[in-house]
Amino acid sequence: MNLFPEESRLPPPYVNPRQAQRRAPTDYENRLGDALEAAFAAGAWELEALVARLNVDGIRTPDGREWTPANFESIVMSL
């Protein structure tokens, strides 16, 4: 008895377009990713706490502004 379903019965894999980029991340994307990982590790799980941590750490938006919950959502989805 096989424990796994036949491949033809599996749903197509979900791949977020950002996970499948065909280019390396930019320096800014790497810095932002590192800052997000540090914020999560420090317990900043709510959006407000996350953007506050980015601002305290001096990580700015791509155009140099401070983060807000609204601009975080729109900017991160566009990166």
CSV table of C-alpha atoms in Angstrom, one decimal:
chain,number,residue,atom,x,y,z
A,1,MET,CA,0.0,0.0,0.0
A,2,ASN,CA,1.4,3.4,-1.0
A,3,LEU,CA,1.0,6.1,1.6
A,4,PHE,CA,1.2,8.9,-1.0
A,5,PRO,CA,-1.6,9.8,-3.4
A,6,GLU,CA,-1.0,9.5,-7.1
A,7,GLU,CA,0.7,12.6,-8.5
A,8,SER,CA,-2.2,13.1,-10.9
A,9,ARG,CA,-4.5,13.6,-7.9
A,10,LEU,CA,-2.4,16.3,-6.2
A,11,PRO,CA,-3.3,20.0,-6.6
A,12,PRO,CA,-0.9,22.2,-8.5
A,13,PRO,CA,1.8,23.6,-6.2
A,14,TYR,CA,1.2,27.1,-4.9
A,15,VAL,CA,4.1,29.4,-5.6
A,16,ASN,CA,4.0,33.0,-4.6
A,17,PRO,CA,5.4,35.1,-7.5
A,18,ARG,CA,7.8,36.7,-5.1
A,19,GLN,CA,9.2,33.3,-4.1
A,20,ALA,CA,10.0,32.5,-7.7
A,21,GLN,CA,11.8,35.7,-8.8
A,22,ARG,CA,14.3,35.2,-11.6
A,23,ARG,CA,16.7,37.7,-10.2
A,24,ALA,CA,18.7,38.0,-7.1
A,25,PRO,CA,17.3,40.3,-4.4
A,26,THR,CA,18.6,43.8,-4.3
A,27,ASP,CA,20.8,45.1,-1.4
A,28,TYR,CA,17.7,46.9,-0.1
A,29,GLU,CA,15.6,43.8,-0.2
A,30,ASN,CA,18.3,41.9,1.6
A,31,ARG,CA,18.6,44.6,4.3
A,32,LEU,CA,14.8,44.7,4.7
A,33,GLY,CA,14.6,41.0,4.9
A,34,ASP,CA,17.3,40.8,7.6
A,35,ALA,CA,15.5,43.6,9.5
A,36,LEU,CA,12.1,41.8,9.3
A,37,GLU,CA,13.7,38.5,10.5
A,38,ALA,CA,15.3,40.4,13.5
A,39,ALA,CA,11.9,42.1,14.3
A,40,PHE,CA,10.1,38.7,14.2
A,41,ALA,CA,12.8,37.2,16.4
A,42,ALA,CA,12.3,40.0,18.9
A,43,GLY,CA,8.6,39.2,19.1
A,44,ALA,CA,7.2,41.9,16.8
A,45,TRP,CA,4.4,39.9,15.3
A,46,GLU,CA,1.7,42.5,15.0
A,47,LEU,CA,1.9,45.0,12.1
A,48,GLU,CA,2.1,48.0,14.3
A,49,ALA,CA,5.0,46.5,16.3
A,50,LEU,CA,6.7,45.4,13.1
A,51,VAL,CA,6.7,48.9,11.5
A,52,ALA,CA,7.7,50.5,14.9
A,53,ARG,CA,10.7,48.1,15.1
A,54,LEU,CA,11.7,48.9,11.5
A,55,ASN,CA,11.6,52.7,12.3
A,56,VAL,CA,13.6,52.3,15.5
A,57,ASP,CA,16.2,50.3,13.7
A,58,GLY,CA,16.5,53.0,11.1
A,59,ILE,CA,15.2,51.0,8.2
A,60,ARG,CA,13.3,53.3,5.9
A,61,THR,CA,11.0,52.8,2.9
A,62,PRO,CA,12.7,52.7,-0.5
A,63,ASP,CA,12.0,56.5,-0.9
A,64,GLY,CA,13.4,57.3,2.6
A,65,ARG,CA,10.2,57.7,4.6
A,66,GLU,CA,9.3,56.1,7.9
A,67,TRP,CA,7.1,53.0,7.8
A,68,THR,CA,3.4,53.0,8.6
A,69,PRO,CA,1.1,50.1,8.5
A,70,ALA,CA,-0.5,51.4,5.3
A,71,ASN,CA,2.7,52.0,3.4
A,72,PHE,CA,4.2,48.7,4.6
A,73,GLU,CA,1.5,46.7,3.0
A,74,SER,CA,1.6,48.5,-0.3
A,75,ILE,CA,5.4,48.7,-0.5
A,76,VAL,CA,6.1,45.1,0.5
A,77,MET,CA,3.6,43.7,-1.9
A,78,SER,CA,5.3,45.7,-4.7
A,79,LEU,CA,8.9,44.6,-4.0
